[in-house]
Amino acid sequence: EPVAWRAAIRMVQAQYAEARAECEKLTGIASASFAAGCTTYVQASTGQLEEAYAALQRASALGSPELALWQSTRLAEMAARLQRWDEAEQHYRAALAQGITDQFLLASYADFLLHRGRPAEVVKLLAGWERSDVLLLRLAIAGRSAGDGRAADWAQQLKARFQAAEQRGDRLHEQ
């Protein structure tokens, strides 16, 4: 949906009123649950986290496994921000149960586990994901915290990638 993309772009640009307006356009052209997902994402970012979490929980399953994964991931992040750790964990597990490879989900869950002091679980979760810079960073952090012998190698791989990107003039990794 072009409307959904415009809403996402407005969110990244912190243009929340414009993002909300784009989400409202989804009513009537997308499923009610997809439109609700868009609206609650804006609400959660604009001081209405509790309301957004409750509304997204009430929204029916979003249909496709990809949208269900999105919904569960967003609910997990909202629950974590509300410090409802058990609920966040349940939502992350529901997202993982969709069986879809999603680097955003893996990074978000890894961050959650790191925040909760569970680095060994991050190492297990991200096994085999060294090719992704975003996930390799989390592996290096988790490996170091867990005392994993591979942590130094992961950190070196990341350093080499950053140096190669800098030589190419690519500054995307700085984000």
PDB file of C-alpha atoms in Angstrom:
ATOM      1  CA  GLU A   1       0.000   0.000   0.000  1.00  0.00           C
ATOM      2  CA  PRO A   2       1.488   3.372  -0.999  1.00  0.00           C
ATOM      3  CA  VAL A   3      -0.478   4.972   1.836  1.00  0.00           C
ATOM      4  CA  ALA A   4       1.165   2.685   4.393  1.00  0.00           C
ATOM      5  CA  TRP A   5       4.595   3.502   2.962  1.00  0.00           C
ATOM      6  CA  ARG A   6       3.874   7.222   3.229  1.00  0.00           C
ATOM      7  CA  ALA A   7       2.824   6.716   6.858  1.00  0.00           C
ATOM      8  CA  ALA A   8       6.064   4.855   7.567  1.00  0.00           C
ATOM      9  CA  ILE A   9       8.143   7.579   5.932  1.00  0.00           C
ATOM     10  CA  ARG A  10       6.330  10.250   7.963  1.00  0.00           C
ATOM     11  CA  MET A  11       7.055   8.263  11.139  1.00  0.00           C
ATOM     12  CA  VAL A  12      10.775   8.100  10.355  1.00  0.00           C
ATOM     13  CA  GLN A  13      10.718  11.845   9.731  1.00  0.00           C
ATOM     14  CA  ALA A  14       8.916  12.399  13.080  1.00  0.00           C
ATOM     15  CA  GLN A  15       5.984  13.984  11.240  1.00  0.00           C
ATOM     16  CA  TYR A  16       3.420  12.344  13.461  1.00  0.00           C
ATOM     17  CA  ALA A  17       0.332  14.342  12.492  1.00  0.00           C
ATOM     18  CA  GLU A  18       0.999  13.579   8.830  1.00  0.00           C
ATOM     19  CA  ALA A  19       1.620   9.904   9.652  1.00  0.00           C
ATOM     20  CA  ARG A  20      -1.675   9.732  11.548  1.00  0.00           C
ATOM     21  CA  ALA A  21      -3.469  11.292   8.564  1.00  0.00           C
ATOM     22  CA  GLU A  22      -1.986   8.643   6.250  1.00  0.00           C
ATOM     23  CA  CYS A  23      -3.071   5.901   8.673  1.00  0.00           C
ATOM     24  CA  GLU A  24      -6.604   7.280   8.685  1.00  0.00           C
ATOM     25  CA  LYS A  25      -6.653   6.955   4.879  1.00  0.00           C
ATOM     26  CA  LEU A  26      -6.148   3.202   5.297  1.00  0.00           C
ATOM     27  CA  THR A  27      -9.648   2.893   6.732  1.00  0.00           C
ATOM     28  CA  GLY A  28     -11.758   1.679   3.857  1.00  0.00           C
ATOM     29  CA  ILE A  29      -8.872   0.645   1.600  1.00  0.00           C
ATOM     30  CA  ALA A  30      -7.180  -1.885   3.891  1.00  0.00           C
ATOM     31  CA  SER A  31      -8.327  -4.325   6.541  1.00  0.00           C
ATOM     32  CA  ALA A  32      -9.507  -2.765   9.784  1.00  0.00           C
ATOM     33  CA  SER A  33      -6.743  -4.535  11.694  1.00  0.00           C
ATOM     34  CA  PHE A  34      -4.049  -3.236   9.303  1.00  0.00           C
ATOM     35  CA  ALA A  35      -5.369   0.310   9.677  1.00  0.00           C
ATOM     36  CA  ALA A  36      -5.448  -0.160  13.459  1.00  0.00           C
ATOM     37  CA  GLY A  37      -1.844  -1.358  13.360  1.00  0.00           C
ATOM     38  CA  CYS A  38      -0.804   1.804  11.565  1.00  0.00           C
ATOM     39  CA  THR A  39      -2.705   4.084  13.940  1.00  0.00           C
ATOM     40  CA  THR A  40      -1.440   2.377  17.091  1.00  0.00           C
ATOM     41  CA  TYR A  41       2.151   2.675  15.861  1.00  0.00           C
ATOM     42  CA  VAL A  42       1.695   6.454  15.695  1.00  0.00           C
ATOM     43  CA  GLN A  43      -0.060   6.522  19.083  1.00  0.00           C
ATOM     44  CA  ALA A  44       2.739   4.533  20.716  1.00  0.00           C
ATOM     45  CA  SER A  45       5.250   7.120  19.523  1.00  0.00           C
ATOM     46  CA  THR A  46       3.266  10.161  20.618  1.00  0.00           C
ATOM     47  CA  GLY A  47       2.639   9.702  24.319  1.00  0.00           C
ATOM     48  CA  GLN A  48      -0.241   7.241  24.073  1.00  0.00           C
ATOM     49  CA  LEU A  49       1.684   4.016  24.586  1.00  0.00           C
ATOM     50  CA  GLU A  50      -0.771   2.403  27.022  1.00  0.00           C
ATOM     51  CA  GLU A  51      -3.745   3.159  24.766  1.00  0.00           C
ATOM     52  CA  ALA A  52      -1.897   1.966  21.660  1.00  0.00           C
ATOM     53  CA  TYR A  53      -0.893  -1.299  23.313  1.00  0.00           C
ATOM     54  CA  ALA A  54      -4.460  -2.006  24.416  1.00  0.00           C
ATOM     55  CA  ALA A  55      -5.865  -1.132  20.977  1.00  0.00           C
ATOM     56  CA  LEU A  56      -3.373  -3.309  19.129  1.00  0.00           C
ATOM     57  CA  GLN A  57      -4.106  -6.197  21.474  1.00  0.00           C
ATOM     58  CA  ARG A  58      -7.817  -5.826  20.696  1.00  0.00           C
ATOM     59  CA  ALA A  59      -7.209  -5.778  16.950  1.00  0.00           C
ATOM     60  CA  SER A  60      -7.975  -9.114  15.380  1.00  0.00           C
ATOM     61  CA  ALA A  61      -5.141 -11.125  13.906  1.00  0.00           C
ATOM     62  CA  LEU A  62      -3.895  -9.206  10.921  1.00  0.00           C
ATOM     63  CA  GLY A  63      -4.361 -12.042   8.457  1.00  0.00           C
ATOM     64  CA  SER A  64      -1.158 -13.041   6.721  1.00  0.00           C
ATOM     65  CA  PRO A  65       1.739 -14.525   8.710  1.00  0.00           C
ATOM     66  CA  GLU A  66       3.839 -11.466   7.813  1.00  0.00           C
ATOM     67  CA  LEU A  67       1.283  -9.083   9.266  1.00  0.00           C
ATOM     68  CA  ALA A  68       0.814 -11.297  12.332  1.00  0.00           C
ATOM     69  CA  LEU A  69       4.587 -11.194  12.806  1.00  0.00           C
ATOM     70  CA  TRP A  70       4.496  -7.394  12.543  1.00  0.00           C
ATOM     71  CA  GLN A  71       1.665  -7.164  15.071  1.00  0.00           C
ATOM     72  CA  SER A  72       3.370  -9.488  17.566  1.00  0.00           C
ATOM     73  CA  THR A  73       6.690  -7.671  17.227  1.00  0.00           C
ATOM     74  CA  ARG A  74       5.070  -4.273  17.804  1.00  0.00           C
ATOM     75  CA  LEU A  75       3.150  -5.621  20.795  1.00  0.00           C
ATOM     76  CA  ALA A  76       6.395  -7.034  22.205  1.00  0.00           C
ATOM     77  CA  GLU A  77       8.155  -3.700  21.853  1.00  0.00           C
ATOM     78  CA  MET A  78       5.247  -1.832  23.422  1.00  0.00           C
ATOM     79  CA  ALA A  79       5.047  -4.290  26.324  1.00  0.00           C
ATOM     80  CA  ALA A  80       8.782  -3.903  26.906  1.00  0.00           C
ATOM     81  CA  ARG A  81       8.465  -0.113  26.933  1.00  0.00           C
ATOM     82  CA  LEU A  82       5.689  -0.547  29.503  1.00  0.00           C
ATOM     83  CA  GLN A  83       8.055  -2.855  31.474  1.00  0.00           C
ATOM     84  CA  ARG A  84       5.649  -5.757  31.140  1.00  0.00           C
ATOM     85  CA  TRP A  85       8.471  -8.214  30.639  1.00  0.00           C
ATOM     86  CA  ASP A  86       6.462 -11.456  30.623  1.00  0.00           C
ATOM     87  CA  GLU A  87       3.983 -10.070  28.110  1.00  0.00           C
ATOM     88  CA  ALA A  88       6.816  -8.834  25.901  1.00  0.00           C
ATOM     89  CA  GLU A  89       8.400 -12.281  25.998  1.00  0.00           C
ATOM     90  CA  GLN A  90       5.096 -13.911  24.994  1.00  0.00           C
ATOM     91  CA  HIS A  91       4.687 -11.522  22.065  1.00  0.00           C
ATOM     92  CA  TYR A  92       8.264 -12.126  20.869  1.00  0.00           C
ATOM     93  CA  ARG A  93       7.714 -15.865  21.012  1.00  0.00           C
ATOM     94  CA  ALA A  94       4.454 -15.498  19.056  1.00  0.00           C
ATOM     95  CA  ALA A  95       6.317 -13.511  16.399  1.00  0.00           C
ATOM     96  CA  LEU A  96       9.085 -16.120  16.186  1.00  0.00           C
ATOM     97  CA  ALA A  97       6.447 -18.861  15.939  1.00  0.00           C
ATOM     98  CA  GLN A  98       5.344 -17.423  12.589  1.00  0.00           C
ATOM     99  CA  GLY A  99       8.442 -19.138  11.174  1.00  0.00           C
ATOM    100  CA  ILE A 100       9.417 -16.142   9.045  1.00  0.00           C
ATOM    101  CA  THR A 101      13.008 -14.988   8.862  1.00  0.00           C
ATOM    102  CA  ASP A 102      12.901 -11.355   9.903  1.00  0.00           C
ATOM    103  CA  GLN A 103      16.053  -9.484  10.850  1.00  0.00           C
ATOM    104  CA  PHE A 104      14.108  -6.660  12.490  1.00  0.00           C
ATOM    105  CA  LEU A 105      12.399  -9.161  14.807  1.00  0.00           C
ATOM    106  CA  LEU A 106      15.702 -10.893  15.581  1.00  0.00           C
ATOM    107  CA  ALA A 107      17.407  -7.566  16.370  1.00  0.00           C
ATOM    108  CA  SER A 108      14.507  -6.386  18.514  1.00  0.00           C
ATOM    109  CA  TYR A 109      14.324  -9.626  20.479  1.00  0.00           C
ATOM    110  CA  ALA A 110      18.112  -9.681  20.874  1.00  0.00           C
ATOM    111  CA  ASP A 111      17.989  -6.147  22.287  1.00  0.00           C
ATOM    112  CA  PHE A 112      15.243  -7.231  24.674  1.00  0.00           C
ATOM    113  CA  LEU A 113      17.270 -10.235  25.837  1.00  0.00           C
ATOM    114  CA  LEU A 114      20.403  -8.109  26.274  1.00  0.00           C
ATOM    115  CA  HIS A 115      18.438  -5.568  28.295  1.00  0.00           C
ATOM    116  CA  ARG A 116      17.125  -8.387  30.470  1.00  0.00           C
ATOM    117  CA  GLY A 117      20.682  -9.693  31.095  1.00  0.00           C
ATOM    118  CA  ARG A 118      20.358 -12.833  28.968  1.00  0.00           C
ATOM    119  CA  PRO A 119      23.302 -12.626  26.533  1.00  0.00           C
ATOM    120  CA  ALA A 120      23.773 -16.398  26.172  1.00  0.00           C
ATOM    121  CA  GLU A 121      20.269 -16.592  24.689  1.00  0.00           C
ATOM    122  CA  VAL A 122      21.208 -13.907  22.172  1.00  0.00           C
ATOM    123  CA  VAL A 123      24.216 -15.935  21.054  1.00  0.00           C
ATOM    124  CA  LYS A 124      21.948 -18.932  20.524  1.00  0.00           C
ATOM    125  CA  LEU A 125      19.210 -16.879  18.817  1.00  0.00           C
ATOM    126  CA  LEU A 126      21.596 -15.276  16.335  1.00  0.00           C
ATOM    127  CA  ALA A 127      23.727 -18.323  15.561  1.00  0.00           C
ATOM    128  CA  GLY A 128      24.544 -18.286  11.865  1.00  0.00           C
ATOM    129  CA  TRP A 129      23.597 -14.629  11.349  1.00  0.00           C
ATOM    130  CA  GLU A 130      27.140 -13.258  11.171  1.00  0.00           C
ATOM    131  CA  ARG A 131      26.548 -12.005   7.602  1.00  0.00           C
ATOM    132  CA  SER A 132      24.164  -9.309   8.864  1.00  0.00           C
ATOM    133  CA  ASP A 133      25.974  -6.270  10.282  1.00  0.00           C
ATOM    134  CA  VAL A 134      23.002  -5.394  12.479  1.00  0.00           C
ATOM    135  CA  LEU A 135      22.883  -8.878  13.988  1.00  0.00           C
ATOM    136  CA  LEU A 136      26.660  -9.302  14.107  1.00  0.00           C
ATOM    137  CA  LEU A 137      26.827  -6.209  16.307  1.00  0.00           C
ATOM    138  CA  ARG A 138      24.420  -7.820  18.743  1.00  0.00           C
ATOM    139  CA  LEU A 139      26.338 -11.104  18.591  1.00  0.00           C
ATOM    140  CA  ALA A 140      29.567  -9.287  19.479  1.00  0.00           C
ATOM    141  CA  ILE A 141      27.911  -7.499  22.409  1.00  0.00           C
ATOM    142  CA  ALA A 142      26.197 -10.654  23.652  1.00  0.00           C
ATOM    143  CA  GLY A 143      29.291 -12.794  23.142  1.00  0.00           C
ATOM    144  CA  ARG A 144      31.407 -10.423  25.177  1.00  0.00           C
ATOM    145  CA  SER A 145      28.798 -10.262  27.974  1.00  0.00           C
ATOM    146  CA  ALA A 146      28.394 -14.051  27.985  1.00  0.00           C
ATOM    147  CA  GLY A 147      32.139 -14.713  27.914  1.00  0.00           C
ATOM    148  CA  ASP A 148      31.823 -16.553  24.601  1.00  0.00           C
ATOM    149  CA  GLY A 149      35.197 -17.258  22.988  1.00  0.00           C
ATOM    150  CA  ARG A 150      33.911 -16.156  19.581  1.00  0.00           C
ATOM    151  CA  ALA A 151      33.194 -12.595  20.737  1.00  0.00           C
ATOM    152  CA  ALA A 152      36.607 -11.230  19.758  1.00  0.00           C
ATOM    153  CA  ASP A 153      36.253 -12.676  16.250  1.00  0.00           C
ATOM    154  CA  TRP A 154      32.772 -11.176  15.880  1.00  0.00           C
ATOM    155  CA  ALA A 155      34.063  -7.791  17.017  1.00  0.00           C
ATOM    156  CA  GLN A 156      36.968  -8.040  14.552  1.00  0.00           C
ATOM    157  CA  GLN A 157      34.620  -8.949  11.687  1.00  0.00           C
ATOM    158  CA  LEU A 158      32.474  -5.944  12.503  1.00  0.00           C
ATOM    159  CA  LYS A 159      35.485  -3.642  12.704  1.00  0.00           C
ATOM    160  CA  ALA A 160      36.736  -4.878   9.324  1.00  0.00           C
ATOM    161  CA  ARG A 161      33.319  -4.290   7.747  1.00  0.00           C
ATOM    162  CA  PHE A 162      33.117  -0.775   9.148  1.00  0.00           C
ATOM    163  CA  GLN A 163      36.618   0.000   7.879  1.00  0.00           C
ATOM    164  CA  ALA A 164      35.792  -1.351   4.421  1.00  0.00           C
ATOM    165  CA  ALA A 165      32.596   0.701   4.329  1.00  0.00           C
ATOM    166  CA  GLU A 166      34.489   3.819   5.346  1.00  0.00           C
ATOM    167  CA  GLN A 167      37.050   3.245   2.571  1.00  0.00           C
ATOM    168  CA  ARG A 168      34.175   3.007   0.066  1.00  0.00           C
ATOM    169  CA  GLY A 169      32.694   6.220   1.426  1.00  0.00           C
ATOM    170  CA  ASP A 170      29.656   4.338   2.721  1.00  0.00           C
ATOM    171  CA  ARG A 171      28.541   5.891   6.006  1.00  0.00           C
ATOM    172  CA  LEU A 172      25.318   3.901   6.460  1.00  0.00           C
ATOM    173  CA  HIS A 173      26.913   1.833   9.255  1.00  0.00           C
ATOM    174  CA  GLU A 174      27.159   4.963  11.412  1.00  0.00           C
ATOM    175  CA  GLN A 175      23.411   4.818  11.941  1.00  0.00           C
TER     176      GLN A 175
END
